[in-house]
Tab-separated table of C-alpha atoms in Angstrom:
chain	number	residue	atom	x	y	z
A	1	UNK	CA	4.038	-221.191	-52.748
A	2	UNK	CA	1.986	-218.340	-54.091
A	3	UNK	CA	-1.614	-218.476	-53.004
A	4	UNK	CA	-4.199	-218.469	-55.716
A	5	UNK	CA	-5.765	-215.013	-55.624
A	6	UNK	CA	-9.151	-216.362	-56.637
A	7	UNK	CA	-9.201	-218.749	-53.703
A	8	UNK	CA	-8.071	-215.956	-51.413
A	9	UNK	CA	-10.831	-213.717	-52.663
A	10	UNK	CA	-13.424	-216.380	-52.199
A	11	UNK	CA	-12.429	-217.229	-48.678
A	12	UNK	CA	-11.594	-213.704	-47.594
A	13	UNK	CA	-15.300	-212.985	-47.583
A	14	UNK	CA	-16.155	-215.688	-45.134
A	15	UNK	CA	-12.975	-215.132	-43.184
A	16	UNK	CA	-11.871	-218.738	-42.917
A	17	UNK	CA	-8.188	-219.194	-42.261
A	18	UNK	CA	-7.921	-221.752	-45.014
A	19	UNK	CA	-7.125	-219.864	-48.128
A	20	UNK	CA	-3.596	-221.029	-48.658
A	21	UNK	CA	-1.129	-223.721	-47.863
A	22	UNK	CA	2.468	-222.875	-47.171
A	23	UNK	CA	5.377	-225.177	-47.278
A	24	UNK	CA	6.145	-226.679	-43.933
A	25	UNK	CA	3.545	-224.858	-41.879
A	26	UNK	CA	0.249	-226.132	-43.166
A	27	UNK	CA	-2.805	-223.944	-43.395
A	28	UNK	CA	-1.514	-220.611	-42.217
A	29	UNK	CA	-1.009	-218.594	-45.338
A	30	UNK	CA	-4.527	-217.271	-45.505
A	31	UNK	CA	-4.373	-215.586	-42.127
A	32	UNK	CA	-4.680	-212.083	-43.349
A	33	UNK	CA	-3.926	-210.441	-40.043
A	34	UNK	CA	-3.911	-206.800	-41.009
A	35	UNK	CA	-5.660	-206.767	-44.363
A	36	UNK	CA	-2.617	-205.021	-45.819
A	37	UNK	CA	-1.093	-206.167	-49.098
A	38	UNK	CA	2.201	-206.700	-47.352
A	39	UNK	CA	0.755	-209.076	-44.806
A	40	UNK	CA	-1.014	-211.019	-47.492
A	41	UNK	CA	2.250	-211.618	-49.248
A	42	UNK	CA	4.248	-212.458	-46.147
A	43	UNK	CA	4.203	-216.139	-45.386
A	44	UNK	CA	4.057	-217.330	-41.803
A	45	UNK	CA	7.311	-218.909	-40.758
A	46	UNK	CA	6.929	-221.753	-38.269
A	47	UNK	CA	10.131	-220.583	-36.615
A	48	UNK	CA	8.424	-217.346	-35.598
A	49	UNK	CA	5.554	-219.083	-33.880
A	50	UNK	CA	5.248	-219.441	-30.138
A	51	UNK	CA	3.557	-222.811	-29.635
A	52	UNK	CA	3.287	-222.224	-25.889
A	53	UNK	CA	1.188	-219.064	-26.312
A	54	UNK	CA	-1.973	-221.090	-25.865
A	55	UNK	CA	-0.626	-222.448	-22.561
A	56	UNK	CA	0.275	-218.944	-21.475
A	57	UNK	CA	-3.293	-217.784	-22.116
A	58	UNK	CA	-4.803	-220.849	-20.457
A	59	UNK	CA	-2.732	-220.231	-17.317
A	60	UNK	CA	-4.520	-216.913	-16.714
A	61	UNK	CA	-7.896	-216.653	-15.023
A	62	UNK	CA	-10.442	-216.438	-17.848
A	63	UNK	CA	-8.249	-218.048	-20.468
A	64	UNK	CA	-8.644	-221.646	-19.288
A	65	UNK	CA	-11.130	-222.717	-21.954
A	66	UNK	CA	-9.231	-221.646	-25.052
A	67	UNK	CA	-8.549	-225.225	-26.127
A	68	UNK	CA	-12.257	-226.017	-26.199
A	69	UNK	CA	-12.731	-223.873	-29.304
A	70	UNK	CA	-13.611	-225.999	-32.334
A	71	UNK	CA	-13.689	-222.961	-34.658
A	72	UNK	CA	-17.374	-223.133	-35.467
A	73	UNK	CA	-17.483	-219.362	-35.947
A	74	UNK	CA	-20.617	-218.701	-33.915
A	75	UNK	CA	-18.735	-215.920	-32.122
A	76	UNK	CA	-17.812	-214.199	-35.368
A	77	UNK	CA	-21.338	-214.546	-36.692
A	78	UNK	CA	-22.948	-212.996	-33.609
A	79	UNK	CA	-20.259	-210.363	-32.983
A	80	UNK	CA	-21.570	-206.812	-33.546
A	81	UNK	CA	-18.070	-205.454	-33.886
A	82	UNK	CA	-17.198	-207.943	-36.632
A	83	UNK	CA	-20.204	-206.655	-38.521
A	84	UNK	CA	-18.989	-203.069	-38.614
A	85	UNK	CA	-15.212	-203.509	-38.639
A	86	UNK	CA	-13.545	-206.242	-40.653
A	87	UNK	CA	-10.383	-206.018	-38.582
A	88	UNK	CA	-12.203	-207.670	-35.696
A	89	UNK	CA	-12.980	-211.369	-35.821
A	90	UNK	CA	-13.007	-213.342	-32.568
A	91	UNK	CA	-12.598	-216.752	-34.167
A	92	UNK	CA	-9.568	-215.555	-36.068
A	93	UNK	CA	-8.009	-214.188	-32.886
A	94	UNK	CA	-8.488	-217.543	-31.160
A	95	UNK	CA	-7.047	-219.433	-34.147
A	96	UNK	CA	-4.050	-217.138	-34.278
A	97	UNK	CA	-3.494	-217.596	-30.552
A	98	UNK	CA	-3.787	-221.377	-30.759
A	99	UNK	CA	-1.366	-221.448	-33.678
A	100	UNK	CA	1.122	-219.472	-31.625
A	101	UNK	CA	1.072	-216.187	-33.528
A	102	UNK	CA	1.934	-214.434	-30.298
A	103	UNK	CA	3.584	-211.288	-31.588
A	104	UNK	CA	0.997	-210.716	-34.300
A	105	UNK	CA	-1.818	-210.984	-31.781
A	106	UNK	CA	-0.258	-208.948	-28.982
A	107	UNK	CA	0.879	-206.087	-31.186
A	108	UNK	CA	-2.341	-205.980	-33.212
A	109	UNK	CA	-4.834	-203.137	-33.095
A	110	UNK	CA	-7.794	-205.492	-33.423
A	111	UNK	CA	-7.703	-207.078	-29.961
A	112	UNK	CA	-8.706	-203.677	-28.554
A	113	UNK	CA	-11.857	-203.625	-30.682
A	114	UNK	CA	-13.749	-206.105	-28.515
A	115	UNK	CA	-16.598	-204.053	-27.049
A	116	UNK	CA	-17.091	-206.585	-24.246
A	117	UNK	CA	-20.734	-207.163	-25.133
A	118	UNK	CA	-20.794	-210.883	-24.202
A	119	UNK	CA	-22.750	-211.884	-27.309
A	120	UNK	CA	-20.116	-214.514	-28.116
A	121	UNK	CA	-20.085	-215.626	-24.493
A	122	UNK	CA	-23.824	-216.312	-24.527
A	123	UNK	CA	-23.803	-218.151	-27.859
A	124	UNK	CA	-20.565	-220.140	-27.838
A	125	UNK	CA	-21.504	-223.847	-27.899
A	126	UNK	CA	-18.185	-224.774	-26.324
A	127	UNK	CA	-18.240	-222.337	-23.405
A	128	UNK	CA	-14.888	-220.898	-24.441
A	129	UNK	CA	-15.678	-217.692	-22.507
A	130	UNK	CA	-14.374	-215.548	-25.300
A	131	UNK	CA	-14.758	-212.160	-23.598
A	132	UNK	CA	-12.633	-213.309	-20.717
A	133	UNK	CA	-10.160	-214.851	-23.127
A	134	UNK	CA	-9.766	-211.643	-25.122
A	135	UNK	CA	-9.338	-209.740	-21.847
A	136	UNK	CA	-6.516	-212.115	-20.877
A	137	UNK	CA	-4.854	-211.419	-24.223
A	138	UNK	CA	-5.261	-207.673	-23.679
A	139	UNK	CA	-3.709	-207.991	-20.219
A	140	UNK	CA	-0.687	-209.813	-21.631
A	141	UNK	CA	-0.406	-207.247	-24.431
A	142	UNK	CA	-0.644	-204.393	-21.911
A	143	UNK	CA	2.238	-205.797	-19.902
A	144	UNK	CA	4.344	-205.918	-23.052
A	145	UNK	CA	3.765	-202.248	-23.714
A	146	UNK	CA	0.854	-202.457	-26.163
A	147	UNK	CA	-1.853	-200.774	-24.077
A	148	UNK	CA	-3.403	-198.031	-26.247
A	149	UNK	CA	-2.359	-194.633	-24.936
A	150	UNK	CA	-5.960	-193.524	-24.435
A	151	UNK	CA	-6.530	-196.386	-21.988
A	152	UNK	CA	-3.252	-195.643	-20.240
A	153	UNK	CA	-4.284	-192.006	-19.834
A	154	UNK	CA	-7.576	-193.204	-18.401
A	155	UNK	CA	-5.774	-195.128	-15.676
A	156	UNK	CA	-3.675	-192.073	-14.840
A	157	UNK	CA	-6.827	-190.010	-14.454
A	158	UNK	CA	-8.401	-192.648	-12.216
A	159	UNK	CA	-5.246	-192.806	-10.130
A	160	UNK	CA	-5.357	-189.051	-9.630
A	161	UNK	CA	-9.086	-188.620	-8.992
A	162	UNK	CA	-10.365	-192.048	-8.053
A	163	UNK	CA	-12.828	-191.729	-10.905
A	164	UNK	CA	-12.674	-191.503	-14.656
A	165	UNK	CA	-14.676	-188.276	-14.659
A	166	UNK	CA	-13.750	-185.082	-12.894
A	167	UNK	CA	-15.809	-183.869	-9.962
A	168	UNK	CA	-15.180	-180.240	-9.169
A	169	UNK	CA	-16.951	-177.365	-7.485
A	170	UNK	CA	-18.948	-176.948	-10.683
A	171	UNK	CA	-20.512	-180.406	-10.463
A	172	UNK	CA	-21.245	-179.948	-6.782
A	173	UNK	CA	-22.894	-176.574	-7.400
A	174	UNK	CA	-25.130	-178.324	-9.921
A	175	UNK	CA	-25.907	-181.025	-7.389
A	176	UNK	CA	-26.735	-178.455	-4.730
A	177	UNK	CA	-29.367	-176.985	-7.049
A	178	UNK	CA	-31.221	-180.288	-6.807
A	179	UNK	CA	-30.581	-180.836	-3.108
A	180	UNK	CA	-28.133	-183.617	-3.787
A	181	UNK	CA	-25.185	-184.197	-1.496
A	182	UNK	CA	-21.712	-183.182	-2.618
A	183	UNK	CA	-19.439	-185.789	-4.132
A	184	UNK	CA	-15.837	-185.903	-2.973
A	185	UNK	CA	-13.475	-184.475	-5.574
A	186	UNK	CA	-11.022	-187.342	-5.152
A	187	UNK	CA	-11.252	-190.889	-3.826
A	188	UNK	CA	-7.898	-191.634	-2.174
A	189	UNK	CA	-8.751	-195.308	-1.582
A	190	UNK	CA	-8.833	-195.927	-5.336
A	191	UNK	CA	-5.500	-194.199	-5.888
A	192	UNK	CA	-4.042	-196.368	-3.153
A	193	UNK	CA	-5.206	-199.575	-4.859
A	194	UNK	CA	-3.658	-198.504	-8.169
A	195	UNK	CA	-0.440	-197.665	-6.346
A	196	UNK	CA	-0.306	-200.924	-4.376
A	197	UNK	CA	-1.136	-203.078	-7.406
A	198	UNK	CA	1.680	-201.289	-9.262
A	199	UNK	CA	-0.753	-200.876	-12.140
A	200	UNK	CA	0.948	-198.137	-14.090
A	201	UNK	CA	4.322	-199.729	-13.554
A	202	UNK	CA	3.000	-202.956	-15.084
A	203	UNK	CA	1.673	-201.282	-18.215
A	204	UNK	CA	4.615	-198.962	-18.745
A	205	UNK	CA	2.747	-195.840	-17.831
A	206	UNK	CA	4.543	-194.916	-14.644
A	207	UNK	CA	4.874	-191.205	-14.069
A	208	UNK	CA	8.361	-189.867	-14.488
B	1	UNK	CA	-34.225	-206.692	3.410
B	2	UNK	CA	-30.797	-205.102	3.283
B	3	UNK	CA	-30.366	-201.408	2.755
B	4	UNK	CA	-29.441	-200.424	-0.788
B	5	UNK	CA	-26.271	-198.433	-1.393
B	6	UNK	CA	-26.506	-196.367	-4.561
B	7	UNK	CA	-23.397	-196.889	-6.666
B	8	UNK	CA	-22.983	-193.963	-9.042
B	9	UNK	CA	-19.613	-194.847	-10.562
B	10	UNK	CA	-17.726	-192.410	-12.777
B	11	UNK	CA	-20.032	-191.679	-15.675
B	12	UNK	CA	-23.166	-190.989	-13.655
B	13	UNK	CA	-21.210	-188.887	-11.147
B	14	UNK	CA	-19.624	-186.758	-13.824
B	15	UNK	CA	-22.169	-186.503	-16.584
B	16	UNK	CA	-25.564	-188.014	-15.846
B	17	UNK	CA	-27.239	-185.968	-13.150
B	18	UNK	CA	-30.471	-186.513	-15.107
B	19	UNK	CA	-30.192	-190.276	-14.603
B	20	UNK	CA	-29.259	-189.994	-10.942
B	21	UNK	CA	-31.986	-187.503	-10.117
B	22	UNK	CA	-34.769	-189.380	-11.913
B	23	UNK	CA	-33.675	-192.646	-10.308
B	24	UNK	CA	-33.755	-191.115	-6.840
B	25	UNK	CA	-37.248	-189.771	-7.460
B	26	UNK	CA	-38.516	-193.132	-8.692
B	27	UNK	CA	-36.863	-194.943	-5.790
B	28	UNK	CA	-38.458	-192.593	-3.304
B	29	UNK	CA	-41.882	-193.090	-4.845
B	30	UNK	CA	-41.410	-196.858	-4.670
B	31	UNK	CA	-40.322	-196.706	-1.050
B	32	UNK	CA	-36.787	-197.856	-1.762
B	33	UNK	CA	-34.324	-196.199	0.581
B	34	UNK	CA	-31.005	-195.466	-1.078
B	35	UNK	CA	-27.863	-195.022	1.007
B	36	UNK	CA	-24.987	-192.854	-0.213
B	37	UNK	CA	-21.447	-193.977	0.500
B	38	UNK	CA	-19.000	-191.121	0.018
B	39	UNK	CA	-15.938	-193.333	-0.474
B	40	UNK	CA	-17.291	-195.222	-3.481
B	41	UNK	CA	-14.899	-194.758	-6.408
B	42	UNK	CA	-14.343	-196.196	-9.848
B	43	UNK	CA	-15.754	-199.724	-10.202
B	44	UNK	CA	-12.548	-200.982	-11.803
B	45	UNK	CA	-14.002	-201.657	-15.226
B	46	UNK	CA	-11.778	-199.193	-17.147
B	47	UNK	CA	-8.715	-200.971	-15.774
B	48	UNK	CA	-9.870	-204.523	-16.591
B	49	UNK	CA	-8.224	-204.459	-20.005
B	50	UNK	CA	-4.896	-203.459	-18.532
B	51	UNK	CA	-4.463	-205.376	-15.303
B	52	UNK	CA	-6.675	-208.031	-13.792
B	53	UNK	CA	-5.381	-207.641	-10.214
B	54	UNK	CA	-6.039	-203.911	-10.052
B	55	UNK	CA	-9.467	-204.310	-11.581
B	56	UNK	CA	-10.505	-206.964	-9.102
B	57	UNK	CA	-9.151	-205.034	-6.116
B	58	UNK	CA	-10.845	-201.798	-7.169
B	59	UNK	CA	-14.192	-203.547	-7.542
B	60	UNK	CA	-13.796	-205.455	-4.277
B	61	UNK	CA	-12.984	-202.217	-2.466
B	62	UNK	CA	-16.388	-200.790	-3.351
B	63	UNK	CA	-18.126	-204.004	-2.356
B	64	UNK	CA	-16.280	-204.039	0.971
B	65	UNK	CA	-17.417	-200.464	1.633
B	66	UNK	CA	-21.036	-201.466	1.049
B	67	UNK	CA	-20.672	-204.534	3.254
B	68	UNK	CA	-19.244	-202.405	6.028
B	69	UNK	CA	-22.459	-200.363	6.000
B	70	UNK	CA	-24.575	-203.503	5.864
B	71	UNK	CA	-25.809	-202.626	2.401
B	72	UNK	CA	-26.461	-204.352	-0.892
B	73	UNK	CA	-25.335	-202.491	-3.982
B	74	UNK	CA	-27.586	-200.838	-6.556
B	75	UNK	CA	-25.839	-199.701	-9.721
B	76	UNK	CA	-27.147	-197.261	-12.296
B	77	UNK	CA	-24.396	-197.941	-14.815
B	78	UNK	CA	-24.461	-201.360	-16.414
B	79	UNK	CA	-20.676	-201.468	-16.781
B	80	UNK	CA	-20.321	-200.837	-13.029
B	81	UNK	CA	-22.993	-203.454	-12.431
B	82	UNK	CA	-21.190	-206.067	-14.499
B	83	UNK	CA	-17.831	-205.219	-13.021
B	84	UNK	CA	-18.956	-205.443	-9.397
B	85	UNK	CA	-21.176	-208.497	-9.845
B	86	UNK	CA	-18.492	-210.372	-11.748
B	87	UNK	CA	-15.821	-209.702	-9.171
B	88	UNK	CA	-18.149	-210.635	-6.348
B	89	UNK	CA	-18.841	-214.032	-7.909
B	90	UNK	CA	-15.258	-214.603	-8.928
B	91	UNK	CA	-13.811	-213.850	-5.476
B	92	UNK	CA	-16.468	-215.881	-3.741
B	93	UNK	CA	-15.247	-218.868	-5.765
B	94	UNK	CA	-11.542	-218.246	-5.284
B	95	UNK	CA	-10.322	-218.026	-1.694
B	96	UNK	CA	-6.710	-217.536	-2.726
B	97	UNK	CA	-7.476	-214.474	-4.793
B	98	UNK	CA	-9.873	-213.196	-2.164
B	99	UNK	CA	-7.087	-213.324	0.438
B	100	UNK	CA	-4.740	-211.504	-1.906
B	101	UNK	CA	-7.283	-208.735	-2.466
B	102	UNK	CA	-8.083	-208.484	1.235
B	103	UNK	CA	-4.426	-208.016	2.094
B	104	UNK	CA	-4.455	-204.806	0.066
B	105	UNK	CA	-7.843	-203.708	1.366
B	106	UNK	CA	-6.798	-204.298	4.984
B	107	UNK	CA	-4.649	-201.155	4.796
B	108	UNK	CA	-7.860	-199.208	4.264
B	109	UNK	CA	-9.577	-200.991	7.110
B	110	UNK	CA	-11.710	-202.951	4.681
B	111	UNK	CA	-12.496	-206.582	4.078
B	112	UNK	CA	-14.350	-208.117	1.164
B	113	UNK	CA	-16.606	-210.875	2.465
B	114	UNK	CA	-18.824	-211.347	-0.557
B	115	UNK	CA	-22.119	-210.790	1.186
B	116	UNK	CA	-23.416	-207.693	-0.591
B	117	UNK	CA	-25.713	-208.516	-3.452
B	118	UNK	CA	-25.213	-206.469	-6.613
B	119	UNK	CA	-28.152	-205.454	-8.769
B	120	UNK	CA	-29.053	-202.857	-11.325
B	121	UNK	CA	-31.572	-200.252	-10.200
B	122	UNK	CA	-34.015	-201.694	-12.729
B	123	UNK	CA	-33.462	-205.192	-11.334
B	124	UNK	CA	-34.443	-203.792	-7.944
B	125	UNK	CA	-37.540	-202.096	-9.328
B	126	UNK	CA	-38.509	-205.252	-11.174
B	127	UNK	CA	-37.837	-207.691	-8.336
B	128	UNK	CA	-38.751	-205.722	-5.246
B	129	UNK	CA	-41.614	-203.641	-6.644
B	130	UNK	CA	-42.658	-205.378	-9.848
B	131	UNK	CA	-44.772	-204.183	-12.784
B	132	UNK	CA	-48.075	-204.834	-11.036
B	133	UNK	CA	-47.398	-202.766	-7.913
B	134	UNK	CA	-45.726	-200.161	-10.081
B	135	UNK	CA	-48.946	-199.664	-12.009
B	136	UNK	CA	-50.583	-198.389	-8.832
B	137	UNK	CA	-48.014	-195.600	-8.688
B	138	UNK	CA	-48.619	-194.346	-12.212
B	139	UNK	CA	-50.919	-191.369	-12.427
B	140	UNK	CA	-50.139	-189.951	-15.855
B	141	UNK	CA	-51.235	-191.547	-19.101
B	142	UNK	CA	-48.171	-192.073	-21.285
B	143	UNK	CA	-49.862	-194.644	-23.533
B	144	UNK	CA	-49.352	-192.507	-26.638
B	145	UNK	CA	-45.588	-193.136	-26.489
B	146	UNK	CA	-43.920	-195.789	-28.602
B	147	UNK	CA	-40.762	-196.763	-26.793
B	148	UNK	CA	-37.784	-198.721	-28.117
B	149	UNK	CA	-36.103	-200.427	-25.172
B	150	UNK	CA	-32.334	-200.666	-25.271
B	151	UNK	CA	-31.033	-203.234	-22.800
B	152	UNK	CA	-27.338	-202.749	-23.349
B	153	UNK	CA	-25.031	-205.648	-22.626
B	154	UNK	CA	-24.041	-205.791	-18.998
B	155	UNK	CA	-27.600	-205.497	-17.753
B	156	UNK	CA	-28.131	-209.237	-18.294
B	157	UNK	CA	-24.857	-210.688	-19.601
B	158	UNK	CA	-22.930	-212.772	-18.755
B	159	UNK	CA	-25.871	-214.768	-17.407
B	160	UNK	CA	-23.734	-216.513	-14.768
B	161	UNK	CA	-23.536	-213.429	-12.579
B	162	UNK	CA	-27.152	-212.316	-12.612
B	163	UNK	CA	-28.887	-215.224	-10.904
B	164	UNK	CA	-31.664	-215.411	-13.468
B	165	UNK	CA	-32.680	-211.749	-13.121
B	166	UNK	CA	-33.353	-211.630	-16.846
B	167	UNK	CA	-32.839	-213.753	-19.931
B	168	UNK	CA	-29.453	-213.057	-21.561
B	169	UNK	CA	-30.640	-213.548	-25.140
B	170	UNK	CA	-34.369	-212.816	-24.832
B	171	UNK	CA	-34.597	-210.235	-22.050
B	172	UNK	CA	-38.000	-208.922	-21.069
B	173	UNK	CA	-37.770	-206.924	-17.840
B	174	UNK	CA	-37.388	-203.493	-19.465
B	175	UNK	CA	-40.195	-204.265	-21.927
B	176	UNK	CA	-42.378	-205.250	-18.972
B	177	UNK	CA	-41.602	-202.056	-17.072
B	178	UNK	CA	-42.295	-199.927	-20.143
B	179	UNK	CA	-45.560	-201.777	-20.779
B	180	UNK	CA	-46.565	-201.268	-17.153
B	181	UNK	CA	-46.573	-197.491	-17.741
B	182	UNK	CA	-49.085	-198.019	-20.531
B	183	UNK	CA	-46.584	-197.003	-23.207
B	184	UNK	CA	-45.949	-199.371	-26.070
B	185	UNK	CA	-42.650	-201.265	-25.905
B	186	UNK	CA	-41.730	-201.872	-29.528
B	187	UNK	CA	-39.651	-204.719	-30.805
B	188	UNK	CA	-36.953	-204.102	-33.390
B	189	UNK	CA	-34.250	-206.108	-35.084
B	190	UNK	CA	-31.256	-204.439	-33.437
B	191	UNK	CA	-32.794	-204.368	-29.979
B	192	UNK	CA	-29.988	-206.310	-28.337
B	193	UNK	CA	-27.212	-204.635	-30.279
B	194	UNK	CA	-24.282	-203.257	-28.252
B	195	UNK	CA	-23.826	-199.466	-28.212
B	196	UNK	CA	-20.112	-199.805	-28.907
B	197	UNK	CA	-19.226	-197.470	-26.053
B	198	UNK	CA	-16.642	-199.922	-24.769
B	199	UNK	CA	-14.288	-199.178	-27.644
B	200	UNK	CA	-14.970	-195.469	-28.045
B	201	UNK	CA	-11.645	-194.581	-26.428
B	202	UNK	CA	-9.791	-196.690	-28.967
B	203	UNK	CA	-11.803	-196.299	-32.152
B	204	UNK	CA	-14.647	-193.968	-33.047
B	205	UNK	CA	-15.786	-195.368	-36.383
B	206	UNK	CA	-16.982	-198.793	-35.279
B	207	UNK	CA	-19.203	-197.463	-32.458
B	208	UNK	CA	-20.609	-194.792	-34.769
B	209	UNK	CA	-21.595	-197.486	-37.236
B	210	UNK	CA	-23.196	-199.534	-34.471
B	211	UNK	CA	-25.168	-196.537	-33.248
B	212	UNK	CA	-26.181	-195.730	-36.808
B	213	UNK	CA	-27.617	-199.227	-37.305
B	214	UNK	CA	-29.707	-198.972	-34.191
B	215	UNK	CA	-31.000	-195.458	-34.882
B	216	UNK	CA	-32.029	-196.474	-38.400
B	217	UNK	CA	-33.847	-199.473	-37.030
B	218	UNK	CA	-35.578	-197.537	-34.254
B	219	UNK	CA	-36.690	-194.943	-36.790
B	220	UNK	CA	-37.930	-197.643	-39.159
B	221	UNK	CA	-40.249	-199.162	-36.562
B	222	UNK	CA	-41.599	-195.714	-35.751
B	223	UNK	CA	-40.546	-195.511	-32.106
B	224	UNK	CA	-40.837	-192.063	-30.489
B	225	UNK	CA	-38.013	-192.557	-28.031
B	226	UNK	CA	-35.308	-194.942	-26.949
B	227	UNK	CA	-35.371	-195.906	-23.271
B	228	UNK	CA	-32.149	-197.173	-21.730
B	229	UNK	CA	-30.512	-197.943	-18.431
B	230	UNK	CA	-26.803	-197.205	-18.757
B	231	UNK	CA	-25.037	-193.827	-18.890
B	232	UNK	CA	-22.543	-195.067	-21.422
B	233	UNK	CA	-25.250	-196.265	-23.761
B	234	UNK	CA	-26.699	-192.761	-23.320
B	235	UNK	CA	-23.378	-191.243	-24.326
B	236	UNK	CA	-23.587	-193.215	-27.532
B	237	UNK	CA	-27.253	-192.797	-28.490
B	238	UNK	CA	-27.981	-189.420	-26.945
B	239	UNK	CA	-24.754	-187.411	-26.813
B	240	UNK	CA	-23.351	-188.940	-30.000
B	241	UNK	CA	-26.561	-188.848	-32.005
B	242	UNK	CA	-25.755	-185.510	-33.635
B	243	UNK	CA	-22.261	-186.716	-34.534
B	244	UNK	CA	-23.760	-189.795	-36.162
B	245	UNK	CA	-26.244	-187.587	-38.006
B	246	UNK	CA	-23.398	-185.433	-39.327
B	247	UNK	CA	-21.210	-188.348	-40.337
B	248	UNK	CA	-23.979	-190.344	-41.960
B	249	UNK	CA	-25.817	-187.321	-43.353
B	250	UNK	CA	-29.064	-188.639	-42.022
B	251	UNK	CA	-31.429	-187.054	-39.537
B	252	UNK	CA	-32.855	-188.963	-36.613
B	253	UNK	CA	-33.779	-186.607	-33.786
B	254	UNK	CA	-34.858	-189.529	-31.628
B	255	UNK	CA	-35.035	-188.496	-27.969
B	256	UNK	CA	-33.250	-190.867	-25.617
B	257	UNK	CA	-34.627	-191.187	-22.093
B	258	UNK	CA	-33.308	-193.069	-19.137
B	259	UNK	CA	-36.011	-195.544	-18.195
B	260	UNK	CA	-36.408	-193.934	-14.726
B	261	UNK	CA	-37.192	-190.675	-16.546
B	262	UNK	CA	-40.026	-192.430	-18.351
B	263	UNK	CA	-41.250	-194.120	-15.169
B	264	UNK	CA	-41.023	-190.735	-13.465
B	265	UNK	CA	-43.175	-189.092	-16.142
B	266	UNK	CA	-45.820	-191.749	-15.601
B	267	UNK	CA	-45.575	-191.137	-11.851
B	268	UNK	CA	-46.349	-187.485	-12.427
B	269	UNK	CA	-42.960	-186.002	-11.646
B	270	UNK	CA	-41.969	-182.724	-13.251
B	271	UNK	CA	-40.104	-183.430	-16.498
B	272	UNK	CA	-37.619	-180.663	-15.825
B	273	UNK	CA	-37.291	-180.031	-12.111
B	274	UNK	CA	-37.503	-183.655	-10.966
B	275	UNK	CA	-36.445	-185.693	-13.971
B	276	UNK	CA	-34.055	-183.273	-15.708
B	277	UNK	CA	-35.189	-184.424	-19.137
B	278	UNK	CA	-34.192	-180.964	-20.386
B	279	UNK	CA	-30.587	-182.010	-19.775
B	280	UNK	CA	-30.753	-184.898	-22.249
B	281	UNK	CA	-28.825	-184.082	-25.421
B	282	UNK	CA	-31.557	-184.813	-27.972
B	283	UNK	CA	-34.383	-182.507	-27.019
B	284	UNK	CA	-37.557	-184.272	-25.983
B	285	UNK	CA	-39.618	-181.195	-25.106
B	286	UNK	CA	-41.427	-180.916	-28.425
B	287	UNK	CA	-42.379	-184.581	-28.460
B	288	UNK	CA	-43.552	-184.549	-24.852
B	289	UNK	CA	-45.547	-181.404	-25.541
B	290	UNK	CA	-47.219	-183.018	-28.549
B	291	UNK	CA	-48.097	-186.018	-26.410
B	292	UNK	CA	-49.512	-183.731	-23.750
B	293	UNK	CA	-47.017	-184.891	-21.150
B	294	UNK	CA	-45.756	-181.508	-19.993
B	295	UNK	CA	-49.123	-180.231	-18.741
B	296	UNK	CA	-48.770	-181.237	-15.133
B	297	UNK	CA	-45.099	-180.361	-15.046
B	298	UNK	CA	-45.346	-176.592	-14.675
B	299	UNK	CA	-43.402	-176.046	-17.893
B	300	UNK	CA	-42.698	-172.495	-19.002
């Protein structure tokens, strides 16, 4: 069934996943997951859904409250990221997850746009703990090879130096000027944790 | 009272000597002894998105190091603060995970017990010194400054981990500290808005738009400076301000100070030698000169 473009337009603005009804799958057609024309035309096939995705999320620490969401949209209204980037919409992510759109969620670029500000966390009337929930989704995505390369590189740097920023002779010369003690150039204990937790192995970033 | 271990984390260690130095000066003036622990490393926050276990273990490692020295933890970076405080609470409520983490830490001769309290440096100043006692330490009149406080996110959210140190949706501690100096803490619509730094590695546009909103708002209310308490917020508002100006074709030139730099000015410290305000990206010298705040600093 082709979705009425006028209805789509109307609802696209308020980002409700209600703008179309597809045969057999109910109210999924309006889930414009990438804002591309192609995605708008592609119907969601119930056979592609993973109904146990919600269980998978709930089984991780931080994801337990996903079922409490009653889609009020407070998170999306308070979210600073949603205000500046239409790709990001926490309520939509939760709806997609609950509906079992596992692949679409995990391979999306938008899950990485959560700035972790906890605005949704503080305002959610259902205590869904959305930050933690999105982090669980990111963790699952990372283990399936979707960790953005910049974040992967960051972990490699931390593994090497024990910190995200480099401390060299230069920094320590600066510190000496102000009578501050030297910082160690590497922190082996951090590298050891990353090694023992098999971090890079888990996210497909293991050094060759 | 426990000793306070100063947790610098990555960003302060590598690019915010001005924040570290001014904080040490303010701490000294307030009689807060800060302990340095050489083995402190990354707080774990940058790994949280990738792997929960690594994140938790990295954070717990730092906490265990502080505990070993009999110290509480004082963070300058709000992301470090949130990371460490969250893991502390989480492991204290989950013995199974705590045991798992301690198995890995045992190889480094460490054990996370969960005893070290984690606070932001400004929490410490607010709780242990307080605005009233602080006033006695201020010798320089900074009342001509209009200051826009920027709280950032992890300074008071999520509320569960901060034991009521501030209100998560109507915070006041930074306003109170600014007011204590005599400067005016101005209110503005985007006061609680996130800096967007958390996604900078993934996407530049969204954070730039967030920063733009705040700068516009701060300018509109006529604030002279922004005062903040997190090195990553400083990256966004201070280091990125010129980028935002270029992209949005709009000039701001709003100096961004770490709150300890402002407190330090009021305490009479040298703006350059002690507080390193000359190292901030947006130059504050002209403004401070106009306000007569460089006089006692031996400025050339």
